[in-house]
Structures are given as structure tokens and as C-alpha cells.
PDB file of C-alpha atoms in Angstrom:
ATOM      1  CA  MET A 133      -0.338  -0.139  -0.058  1.00 81.00           C
ATOM      2  CA  THR A 134       2.735   1.992   0.934  1.00 85.00           C
ATOM      3  CA  ASN A 135       3.676   1.932  -3.093  1.00 90.00           C
ATOM      4  CA  LEU A 136       1.566   3.917  -3.782  1.00 93.00           C
ATOM      5  CA  SER A 137       1.193   7.324  -4.035  1.00 96.00           C
ATOM      6  CA  THR A 138      -2.069   9.540  -2.735  1.00 95.00           C
ATOM      7  CA  LYS A 139      -3.435  10.399  -6.452  1.00 96.00           C
ATOM      8  CA  GLU A 140      -2.260   6.588  -7.380  1.00 96.00           C
ATOM      9  CA  LEU A 141      -4.093   4.575  -4.437  1.00 96.00           C
ATOM     10  CA  ARG A 142      -6.581   7.510  -5.045  1.00 96.00           C
ATOM     11  CA  ASP A 143      -8.247   6.398  -8.411  1.00 97.00           C
ATOM     12  CA  LEU A 144      -7.217   2.731  -7.967  1.00 96.00           C
ATOM     13  CA  ILE A 145     -10.286   3.077  -4.909  1.00 97.00           C
ATOM     14  CA  ASP A 146     -12.928   4.699  -7.269  1.00 97.00           C
ATOM     15  CA  SER A 147     -11.580   3.083 -10.498  1.00 97.00           C
ATOM     16  CA  THR A 148     -12.782  -0.127  -8.433  1.00 96.00           C
ATOM     17  CA  HIS A 149     -16.048   1.555  -6.988  1.00 96.00           C
ATOM     18  CA  LYS A 150     -17.088   2.104 -11.504  1.00 97.00           C
ATOM     19  CA  GLN A 151     -16.547  -1.371 -11.624  1.00 96.00           C
ATOM     20  CA  ASN A 152     -18.591  -1.951  -8.438  1.00 95.00           C
ATOM     21  CA  ARG A 153     -16.246  -4.263  -6.646  1.00 96.00           C
ATOM     22  CA  ARG A 154     -15.457  -3.222  -2.923  1.00 97.00           C
ATOM     23  CA  SER A 155     -11.939  -2.312  -1.630  1.00 98.00           C
ATOM     24  CA  VAL A 156     -10.604  -2.883   1.856  1.00 98.00           C
ATOM     25  CA  ALA A 157      -8.184  -2.219   3.389  1.00 98.00           C
ATOM     26  CA  TYR A 158      -6.259  -4.452   5.793  1.00 98.00           C
ATOM     27  CA  LEU A 159      -3.469  -3.414   8.971  1.00 98.00           C
ATOM     28  CA  PRO A 160      -1.999  -5.939  10.571  1.00 98.00           C
ATOM     29  CA  VAL A 161      -1.031  -5.443  14.524  1.00 98.00           C
ATOM     30  CA  GLY A 162       1.947  -7.417  15.936  1.00 98.00           C
ATOM     31  CA  CYS A 163       4.286  -7.026  18.634  1.00 98.00           C
ATOM     32  CA  ILE A 164       8.336  -6.781  19.128  1.00 98.00           C
ATOM     33  CA  GLU A 165       8.164  -9.149  22.381  1.00 97.00           C
ATOM     34  CA  GLN A 166      10.890 -11.876  23.679  1.00 96.00           C
ATOM     35  CA  HIS A 167       9.354 -15.749  21.219  1.00 97.00           C
ATOM     36  CA  GLY A 168      11.862 -18.092  23.379  1.00 95.00           C
ATOM     37  CA  PRO A 169      14.998 -17.916  22.666  1.00 96.00           C
ATOM     38  CA  PHE A 170      14.844 -18.906  18.619  1.00 97.00           C
ATOM     39  CA  LEU A 171      12.245 -17.112  16.913  1.00 98.00           C
ATOM     40  CA  PRO A 172      12.883 -13.869  16.234  1.00 98.00           C
ATOM     41  CA  ILE A 173      11.478 -10.758  18.533  1.00 98.00           C
ATOM     42  CA  GLU A 174       9.125  -9.253  15.826  1.00 98.00           C
ATOM     43  CA  THR A 175       7.470 -13.013  15.085  1.00 98.00           C
ATOM     44  CA  ASP A 176       4.076 -11.804  16.044  1.00 98.00           C
ATOM     45  CA  SER A 177       3.925  -8.708  13.814  1.00 98.00           C
ATOM     46  CA  MET A 178       5.721 -10.754  11.176  1.00 98.00           C
ATOM     47  CA  ILE A 179       3.021 -13.253  11.380  1.00 98.00           C
ATOM     48  CA  ALA A 180       0.210 -10.084  11.358  1.00 98.00           C
ATOM     49  CA  GLU A 181       2.009  -8.774   7.878  1.00 98.00           C
ATOM     50  CA  HIS A 182       2.094 -12.259   6.201  1.00 98.00           C
ATOM     51  CA  ILE A 183      -1.160 -13.247   7.031  1.00 98.00           C
ATOM     52  CA  SER A 184      -2.448  -9.636   5.718  1.00 98.00           C
ATOM     53  CA  LEU A 185      -0.737  -9.995   2.485  1.00 98.00           C
ATOM     54  CA  GLY A 186      -2.431 -13.546   2.126  1.00 98.00           C
ATOM     55  CA  LEU A 187      -5.429 -12.304   3.302  1.00 98.00           C
ATOM     56  CA  LEU A 188      -5.925 -10.178   0.355  1.00 97.00           C
ATOM     57  CA  GLN A 189      -4.397 -12.428  -2.169  1.00 97.00           C
ATOM     58  CA  LYS A 190      -7.063 -15.323  -1.302  1.00 98.00           C
ATOM     59  CA  LEU A 191      -9.505 -11.620  -1.747  1.00 98.00           C
ATOM     60  CA  GLU A 192      -8.453 -10.440  -4.473  1.00 96.00           C
ATOM     61  CA  ASN A 193     -11.223 -12.394  -6.634  1.00 96.00           C
ATOM     62  CA  ASN A 194     -14.526 -10.524  -4.395  1.00 96.00           C
ATOM     63  CA  TYR A 195     -12.684  -7.280  -2.910  1.00 97.00           C
ATOM     64  CA  HIS A 196      -9.656  -4.929  -3.832  1.00 96.00           C
ATOM     65  CA  GLY A 197      -7.569  -4.622  -0.894  1.00 97.00           C
ATOM     66  CA  TYR A 198      -4.408  -2.899   0.871  1.00 98.00           C
ATOM     67  CA  VAL A 199      -2.431  -3.887   2.858  1.00 98.00           C
ATOM     68  CA  PHE A 200      -1.278  -1.177   5.674  1.00 98.00           C
ATOM     69  CA  PRO A 201       1.913  -1.112   7.523  1.00 97.00           C
ATOM     70  CA  VAL A 202       2.059  -3.641  10.375  1.00 98.00           C
ATOM     71  CA  ILE A 203       1.392  -1.447  14.639  1.00 98.00           C
ATOM     72  CA  HIS A 204       4.661  -3.571  15.898  1.00 97.00           C
ATOM     73  CA  TYR A 205       4.150  -1.744  19.826  1.00 98.00           C
ATOM     74  CA  THR A 206       0.965  -3.225  22.170  1.00 98.00           C
ATOM     75  CA  PRO A 207       0.505  -3.957  25.081  1.00 98.00           C
ATOM     76  CA  SER A 208       3.328  -7.146  26.570  1.00 96.00           C
ATOM     77  CA  GLN A 209       3.462  -7.079  30.336  1.00 93.00           C
ATOM     78  CA  ALA A 210       4.297 -10.159  30.636  1.00 91.00           C
ATOM     79  CA  ASN A 211       6.853 -10.694  28.795  1.00 93.00           C
ATOM     80  CA  SER A 212       8.223  -6.610  29.658  1.00 92.00           C
ATOM     81  CA  ASN A 213      10.940  -7.667  31.675  1.00 90.00           C
ATOM     82  CA  PHE A 214      13.011 -10.559  28.263  1.00 94.00           C
ATOM     83  CA  CYS A 215      15.312  -8.748  27.365  1.00 95.00           C
ATOM     84  CA  GLY A 216      13.865  -6.296  23.917  1.00 96.00           C
ATOM     85  CA  THR A 217      10.794  -6.935  24.556  1.00 97.00           C
ATOM     86  CA  VAL A 218       8.649  -3.270  24.448  1.00 98.00           C
ATOM     87  CA  SER A 219       5.418  -3.514  25.820  1.00 98.00           C
ATOM     88  CA  ILE A 220       3.322  -0.112  26.444  1.00 97.00           C
ATOM     89  CA  THR A 221      -0.164   0.196  28.679  1.00 97.00           C
ATOM     90  CA  ASP A 222      -3.430  -1.062  27.939  1.00 96.00           C
ATOM     91  CA  ASN A 223      -4.583   3.119  27.760  1.00 97.00           C
ATOM     92  CA  ALA A 224      -1.637   3.935  25.655  1.00 98.00           C
ATOM     93  CA  PHE A 225      -2.274   1.772  23.083  1.00 98.00           C
ATOM     94  CA  ARG A 226      -6.376   1.497  22.368  1.00 97.00           C
ATOM     95  CA  ILE A 227      -5.831   5.532  22.274  1.00 98.00           C
ATOM     96  CA  TYR A 228      -3.194   5.051  19.676  1.00 98.00           C
ATOM     97  CA  ALA A 229      -4.281   2.471  17.317  1.00 98.00           C
ATOM     98  CA  ARG A 230      -8.225   4.066  17.460  1.00 98.00           C
ATOM     99  CA  GLU A 231      -6.334   6.984  15.849  1.00 98.00           C
ATOM    100  CA  VAL A 232      -4.858   4.919  13.476  1.00 98.00           C
ATOM    101  CA  CYS A 233      -8.304   2.930  12.152  1.00 98.00           C
ATOM    102  CA  SER A 234     -10.402   6.355  12.629  1.00 97.00           C
ATOM    103  CA  VAL A 235      -7.822   8.336  10.298  1.00 97.00           C
ATOM    104  CA  ILE A 236      -7.489   5.208   7.411  1.00 97.00           C
ATOM    105  CA  MET A 237     -11.968   5.440   7.658  1.00 96.00           C
ATOM    106  CA  ASN A 238     -11.094   8.301   6.087  1.00 95.00           C
ATOM    107  CA  SER A 239     -10.000   7.802   3.018  1.00 96.00           C
ATOM    108  CA  PRO A 240     -13.400   5.642   0.957  1.00 96.00           C
ATOM    109  CA  PHE A 241     -12.077   2.155   1.683  1.00 98.00           C
ATOM    110  CA  ASP A 242     -15.028   0.088   1.738  1.00 97.00           C
ATOM    111  CA  ALA A 243     -14.574  -1.874   4.908  1.00 98.00           C
ATOM    112  CA  LEU A 244     -10.962  -1.758   7.776  1.00 98.00           C
ATOM    113  CA  VAL A 245     -10.198  -5.314   8.680  1.00 98.00           C
ATOM    114  CA  ILE A 246      -7.444  -5.925  11.491  1.00 98.00           C
ATOM    115  CA  VAL A 247      -5.429  -9.156  11.557  1.00 98.00           C
ATOM    116  CA  ALA A 248      -4.478  -9.158  14.609  1.00 98.00           C
ATOM    117  CA  GLY A 249      -1.084 -11.195  15.409  1.00 97.00           C
ATOM    118  CA  HIS A 250      -0.851 -10.474  19.473  1.00 96.00           C
ATOM    119  CA  ALA A 251      -3.317 -12.583  21.283  1.00 94.00           C
ATOM    120  CA  VAL A 252      -3.534  -9.373  24.355  1.00 95.00           C
ATOM    121  CA  ALA A 253      -4.206  -6.290  21.849  1.00 96.00           C
ATOM    122  CA  GLU A 254      -7.642  -8.703  20.776  1.00 96.00           C
ATOM    123  CA  SER A 255     -10.258  -7.867  23.070  1.00 95.00           C
ATOM    124  CA  SER A 256      -8.674  -3.830  22.602  1.00 97.00           C
ATOM    125  CA  LEU A 257      -9.518  -4.340  18.746  1.00 98.00           C
ATOM    126  CA  LYS A 258     -12.500  -5.559  19.022  1.00 97.00           C
ATOM    127  CA  GLU A 259     -13.612  -2.879  21.352  1.00 97.00           C
ATOM    128  CA  ILE A 260     -11.810   0.319  18.565  1.00 98.00           C
ATOM    129  CA  GLY A 261     -14.001  -2.157  15.365  1.00 97.00           C
ATOM    130  CA  PHE A 262     -17.266  -1.669  17.550  1.00 97.00           C
ATOM    131  CA  TRP A 263     -16.348   2.146  18.276  1.00 97.00           C
ATOM    132  CA  ILE A 264     -15.545   2.695  14.688  1.00 97.00           C
ATOM    133  CA  VAL A 265     -18.449   1.344  13.343  1.00 96.00           C
ATOM    134  CA  ASN A 266     -21.554   2.378  16.112  1.00 96.00           C
ATOM    135  CA  GLU A 267     -19.538   6.003  15.380  1.00 96.00           C
ATOM    136  CA  GLN A 268     -20.749   5.915  12.140  1.00 95.00           C
ATOM    137  CA  PHE A 269     -24.685   4.918  13.076  1.00 94.00           C
ATOM    138  CA  ARG A 270     -24.764   6.960  15.593  1.00 95.00           C
ATOM    139  CA  THR A 271     -24.422  10.649  13.373  1.00 95.00           C
ATOM    140  CA  GLY A 272     -26.978   9.065  10.897  1.00 93.00           C
ATOM    141  CA  ALA A 273     -23.536   7.678   8.292  1.00 92.00           C
ATOM    142  CA  ALA A 274     -25.358   6.982   5.014  1.00 89.00           C
ATOM    143  CA  ASN A 275     -23.192   4.603   4.092  1.00 91.00           C
ATOM    144  CA  ILE A 276     -21.722   2.125   7.595  1.00 95.00           C
ATOM    145  CA  ARG A 277     -18.737   1.125   6.448  1.00 96.00           C
ATOM    146  CA  PRO A 278     -17.512  -2.381   8.226  1.00 97.00           C
ATOM    147  CA  VAL A 279     -14.176  -2.658  10.613  1.00 98.00           C
ATOM    148  CA  PHE A 280     -13.476  -6.745  11.123  1.00 97.00           C
ATOM    149  CA  VAL A 281     -11.081  -7.912  13.819  1.00 97.00           C
ATOM    150  CA  ALA A 282      -9.536 -11.475  12.032  1.00 96.00           C
ATOM    151  CA  SER A 283      -7.025 -13.345  14.759  1.00 93.00           C
ATOM    152  CA  ILE A 284      -5.419 -15.590  13.609  1.00 87.00           C
ATOM    153  CA  PHE A 285      -5.600 -17.355  17.113  1.00 85.00           C
ATOM    154  CA  GLU A 286      -9.458 -18.417  16.274  1.00 87.00           C
ATOM    155  CA  SER A 287      -8.672 -20.738  13.903  1.00 88.00           C
ATOM    156  CA  SER A 288      -6.905 -22.972  16.306  1.00 90.00           C
ATOM    157  CA  SER A 289      -9.129 -25.635  17.255  1.00 92.00           C
ATOM    158  CA  ALA A 290      -9.028 -26.445  13.915  1.00 92.00           C
ATOM    159  CA  LEU A 291      -5.611 -26.613  13.631  1.00 93.00           C
ATOM    160  CA  GLU A 292      -5.302 -29.086  16.757  1.00 94.00           C
ATOM    161  CA  LYS A 293      -7.843 -30.892  15.255  1.00 94.00           C
ATOM    162  CA  LYS A 294      -6.931 -31.092  11.790  1.00 93.00           C
ATOM    163  CA  PHE A 295      -2.869 -32.030  12.814  1.00 94.00           C
ATOM    164  CA  ASN A 296      -4.007 -33.889  15.786  1.00 95.00           C
ATOM    165  CA  GLN A 297      -1.535 -31.740  18.405  1.00 94.00           C
ATOM    166  CA  LYS A 298      -2.410 -29.220  21.512  1.00 92.00           C
ATOM    167  CA  SER A 299      -1.394 -25.571  21.143  1.00 91.00           C
ATOM    168  CA  GLY A 300       0.315 -23.742  23.618  1.00 90.00           C
ATOM    169  CA  ARG A 301      -0.124 -20.163  24.454  1.00 88.00           C
ATOM    170  CA  HIS A 302       2.987 -18.953  23.709  1.00 92.00           C
ATOM    171  CA  ALA A 303       6.163 -19.443  20.785  1.00 95.00           C
ATOM    172  CA  ASP A 304       4.599 -22.496  20.192  1.00 95.00           C
ATOM    173  CA  TRP A 305       5.001 -25.199  16.706  1.00 96.00           C
ATOM    174  CA  ARG A 306       1.958 -23.179  15.545  1.00 96.00           C
ATOM    175  CA  GLU A 307       4.103 -20.170  15.388  1.00 97.00           C
ATOM    176  CA  PHE A 308       7.070 -22.075  14.190  1.00 98.00           C
ATOM    177  CA  LEU A 309       5.479 -22.334  11.125  1.00 97.00           C
ATOM    178  CA  LEU A 310       4.053 -19.796  10.539  1.00 97.00           C
ATOM    179  CA  ILE A 311       7.716 -17.825  10.431  1.00 98.00           C
ATOM    180  CA  TYR A 312       9.257 -21.309   8.741  1.00 98.00           C
ATOM    181  CA  HIS A 313       6.838 -21.205   6.057  1.00 98.00           C
ATOM    182  CA  ILE A 314       8.086 -16.358   5.747  1.00 98.00           C
ATOM    183  CA  LEU A 315      12.026 -16.996   6.429  1.00 98.00           C
ATOM    184  CA  GLY A 316      12.706 -20.753   5.566  1.00 97.00           C
ATOM    185  CA  GLU A 317      15.839 -22.129   5.719  1.00 95.00           C
ATOM    186  CA  LYS A 318      17.919 -18.545   5.920  1.00 95.00           C
ATOM    187  CA  TYR A 319      17.134 -17.826   8.995  1.00 97.00           C
ATOM    188  CA  PHE A 320      16.509 -21.535  10.058  1.00 97.00           C
ATOM    189  CA  THR A 321      19.682 -22.891   9.180  1.00 97.00           C
ATOM    190  CA  LYS A 322      21.593 -25.923   9.727  1.00 96.00           C
ATOM    191  CA  GLU A 323      23.123 -25.346  12.851  1.00 97.00           C
ATOM    192  CA  LYS A 324      20.278 -22.966  14.137  1.00 97.00           C
ATOM    193  CA  SER A 325      18.033 -26.051  13.606  1.00 96.00           C
ATOM    194  CA  GLU A 326      19.909 -28.281  15.844  1.00 97.00           C
ATOM    195  CA  ALA A 327      19.825 -26.240  18.714  1.00 97.00           C
ATOM    196  CA  ILE A 328      15.665 -26.249  18.464  1.00 97.00           C
ATOM    197  CA  LYS A 329      15.719 -29.579  18.182  1.00 96.00           C
ATOM    198  CA  ALA A 330      17.938 -30.162  21.340  1.00 96.00           C
ATOM    199  CA  PHE A 331      16.499 -27.093  23.349  1.00 96.00           C
ATOM    200  CA  CYS A 332      12.902 -29.630  23.331  1.00 94.00           C
ATOM    201  CA  SER A 333      14.669 -33.351  24.131  1.00 94.00           C
ATOM    202  CA  LYS A 334      15.798 -31.721  26.715  1.00 94.00           C
ATOM    203  CA  ASN A 335      12.833 -29.222  27.811  1.00 92.00           C
ATOM    204  CA  SER A 336       9.215 -30.701  29.094  1.00 86.00           C
ATOM    205  CA  PHE A 337       7.257 -27.547  27.763  1.00 85.00           C
ATOM    206  CA  ALA A 338       4.016 -28.611  30.138  1.00 72.00           C
ATOM    207  CA  ILE A 339       1.361 -26.017  30.759  1.00 64.00           C
ATOM    208  CA  ASN A 340      -0.071 -26.013  34.303  1.00 63.00           C
ATOM    209  CA  GLY A 341      -2.461 -23.861  35.183  1.00 62.00           C
ATOM    210  CA  SER A 342      -2.032 -22.677  39.292  1.00 65.00           C
ATOM    211  CA  LYS A 343      -4.507 -20.648  41.236  1.00 62.00           C
ATOM    212  CA  ILE A 344      -0.797 -18.616  42.772  1.00 64.00           C
ATOM    213  CA  TYR A 345      -0.970 -15.242  40.618  1.00 73.00           C
ATOM    214  CA  GLY A 346       0.852 -12.719  40.259  1.00 76.00           C
ATOM    215  CA  VAL A 347       3.939 -14.207  38.522  1.00 74.00           C
ATOM    216  CA  PRO A 348       3.754 -14.356  34.880  1.00 78.00           C
ATOM    217  CA  MET A 349       2.973 -17.538  33.315  1.00 78.00           C
ATOM    218  CA  GLU A 350       5.949 -16.908  31.071  1.00 80.00           C
ATOM    219  CA  TYR A 351       8.680 -16.614  33.981  1.00 76.00           C
ATOM    220  CA  ARG A 352       6.953 -20.210  34.976  1.00 75.00           C
ATOM    221  CA  SER A 353       7.439 -21.233  31.869  1.00 82.00           C
ATOM    222  CA  THR A 354      10.885 -23.309  29.882  1.00 88.00           C
ATOM    223  CA  GLU A 355      12.913 -19.645  28.798  1.00 91.00           C
ATOM    224  CA  GLY A 356       9.443 -18.171  27.190  1.00 91.00           C
ATOM    225  CA  VAL A 357       8.367 -21.030  25.956  1.00 93.00           C
ATOM    226  CA  LEU A 358       4.398 -21.742  26.749  1.00 90.00           C
ATOM    227  CA  GLY A 359       3.252 -25.327  24.567  1.00 91.00           C
ATOM    228  CA  GLU A 360       5.496 -27.800  22.479  1.00 94.00           C
ATOM    229  CA  PRO A 361       7.591 -25.412  20.193  1.00 95.00           C
ATOM    230  CA  LEU A 362       8.206 -27.427  17.854  1.00 97.00           C
ATOM    231  CA  PRO A 363       4.929 -30.068  14.854  1.00 96.00           C
ATOM    232  CA  SER A 364       4.878 -33.983  16.318  1.00 93.00           C
ATOM    233  CA  PHE A 365       2.767 -34.920  13.425  1.00 89.00           C
ATOM    234  CA  GLY A 366       5.825 -35.028  10.971  1.00 86.00           C
ATOM    235  CA  SER A 367      10.025 -34.536   9.716  1.00 88.00           C
ATOM    236  CA  ASP A 368       8.997 -32.648   6.830  1.00 95.00           C
ATOM    237  CA  TRP A 369       9.418 -28.629   8.373  1.00 96.00           C
ATOM    238  CA  GLN A 370       8.629 -26.818   4.614  1.00 96.00           C
ATOM    239  CA  GLU A 371       5.927 -28.660   4.166  1.00 96.00           C
ATOM    240  CA  MET A 372       3.908 -28.904   6.914  1.00 96.00           C
ATOM    241  CA  SER A 373       4.680 -24.452   7.791  1.00 97.00           C
ATOM    242  CA  SER A 374       2.955 -24.867   4.051  1.00 97.00           C
ATOM    243  CA  GLU A 375       0.034 -26.730   5.028  1.00 96.00           C
ATOM    244  CA  LEU A 376      -0.210 -25.464   7.962  1.00 96.00           C
ATOM    245  CA  TRP A 377      -0.192 -21.215   6.107  1.00 97.00           C
ATOM    246  CA  THR A 378      -2.540 -22.812   2.925  1.00 97.00           C
ATOM    247  CA  PHE A 379      -5.122 -24.046   5.557  1.00 96.00           C
ATOM    248  CA  LEU A 380      -4.940 -20.798   8.251  1.00 96.00           C
ATOM    249  CA  ILE A 381      -5.398 -18.190   5.711  1.00 97.00           C
ATOM    250  CA  ASP A 382      -8.186 -20.202   3.625  1.00 97.00           C
ATOM    251  CA  ASN A 383     -10.694 -20.559   7.998  1.00 96.00           C
ATOM    252  CA  ILE A 384      -9.537 -17.346   7.739  1.00 97.00           C
ATOM    253  CA  ALA A 385     -10.311 -15.640   4.872  1.00 97.00           C
ATOM    254  CA  ALA A 386     -13.909 -17.268   4.919  1.00 97.00           C
ATOM    255  CA  ARG A 387     -15.039 -16.196   7.604  1.00 96.00           C
ATOM    256  CA  ILE A 388     -13.900 -12.528   6.754  1.00 97.00           C
ATOM    257  CA  PHE A 389     -16.099 -13.180   3.519  1.00 98.00           C
ATOM    258  CA  ASP A 390     -19.181 -14.442   5.726  1.00 97.00           C
ATOM    259  CA  GLU A 391     -18.949 -11.266   8.147  1.00 96.00           C
ATOM    260  CA  LEU A 392     -18.534  -8.620   5.455  1.00 97.00           C
ATOM    261  CA  GLU A 393     -20.544  -9.910   3.168  1.00 96.00           C
ATOM    262  CA  GLY A 394     -23.758 -10.653   5.972  1.00 95.00           C
ATOM    263  CA  PHE A 395     -23.153  -6.810   7.160  1.00 95.00           C
ATOM    264  CA  TRP A 396     -23.894  -5.666   3.511  1.00 94.00           C
ATOM    265  CA  LYS A 397     -26.562  -8.319   2.490  1.00 92.00           C
ATOM    266  CA  ASN A 398     -28.239  -7.318   5.752  1.00 85.00           C
ATOM    267  CA  ASN A 399     -28.527  -3.562   5.311  1.00 68.00           C
ATOM    268  CA  PHE A 400     -26.649  -2.092   7.236  1.00 60.00           C
ATOM    269  CA  CYS A 401     -24.662   0.024   4.913  1.00 55.00           C
TER     270      CYS A 401
END
């Protein structure tokens, strides 16, 4: 999206509308936080950005899409004392993110899809989406444009069923395969891959509940990892990562399409 000039963007949206098609803006939201000893600190942001691009491509026959730059800095208090983590307060994030989303909707997009790659931010993003749509309704807007939050975590149950492995909570096999799909062997070198396997074989990653709260679970984990770090259903990481990626994109895209079309079909705009 940012490779376009403002005139090019406006002309493309105008052209799309003349063809009776809709223009959708995608806003990826991630974080900068620890992801165990091997995954990048930018894991959630990279996943959100690439999922947004994947959704744009998957839905290109339905909507003309534009992916905005990712929002990196979000609340991550549970990981705030890990080296490199950047956590802001919930209130600061809500104010900033709401402003960003509101200004995006100043452009003539027909809908905004927020792609949440960081679970902690999801509830605030849904609150923001509600506020933007409700403001349009409250002020009597002629055309109410929907704001929808798509989470990469919404397909966890389906992923568990398909791959027969329980999801973790942080830096687990799902995030590993998603990052592997994005970065491939250039990042996961033979040396790093062997180190990950050794790390897995030497440690237990069981997630044990506790009725004593106050210390974040990440500090009661194995180096910040909550759940099994590697998939247990195969050895070809490239093949598994592609399969998971396609499955996830298909699931999220289907839900986005159903929600947006349902909104427009029911004359909310």
C-alpha cells in the first residue's frame, strides 16, 4: 500500500467503485516481544503482516485490498522484563490504535479488516472496531462501513483437530511453522535447527495451571516458551509450514468473507 502515491491510491479506489467492486483496507497488528530462545522478537508482527498479504491475495477476486504498515508496539506486560520486549500500556495502545483506524477510514475504503497477530491486543481491537462502527450509526452516516477483527488465533481448535497436536500459548509449534513459512532455511539454518531440536529434547513444556497469580506464566515457563515448540506430526518443516499456512489463510478468509458479505447483505450500509 505504501508504494502507492496518494493520487494512485485514490484513482485505484475510484476505479474499483466504478466496477461495482469494494475496496478493503487491511491493518496488521503485532508486537515486539520475546518468543523463546529461537523465534524472532518480531514474530507476531511478521505473522500479522504476511497473513494480511495472504488474505488480500486469497480474496482478490472479491475485493480490491490494500495492506497498511503493521502496528508493532502493543501491550505485552507479561514479557516486559525479557530483553528486547517493548510493551506499552493498554490505555496508550487503545488511544493510538483507535486514532490510526479512524484516520484510515477517512479514505474511501468500504471496510477495514484488522489482522491481530498478538492475542493480548485482540480485545482492545474489537472494542475499537465496535466504536468506529457505532459512531457511524450514531451520527447517521449514509453508508456504515464495517470494521472487522480477524485473529490468527481464531482457528486454534481447527488447527488442533487437523494436525492432532494441542496448541500452546506462546512460541509454540504453530508460530514456529508460520515463521518457518515466512523466513525459511535462510533463518532456520542447520545449526539453528539442531539447536532447537536439542532444546526440545532436554526440556518439558507442559502448561500447568496455577491458582496463585501475580507472576506471569512466561516467567514460570521454559525460557518463555509455553507449549510444544515443534510440531509432532512430521519432520518436513517446509511441507508442514506450507500446509498450515494454506489452512489458516483459507479459514480466516472464509470468515472475513462471510462476515463482510453478511453485513452488506443485511443493509447495514
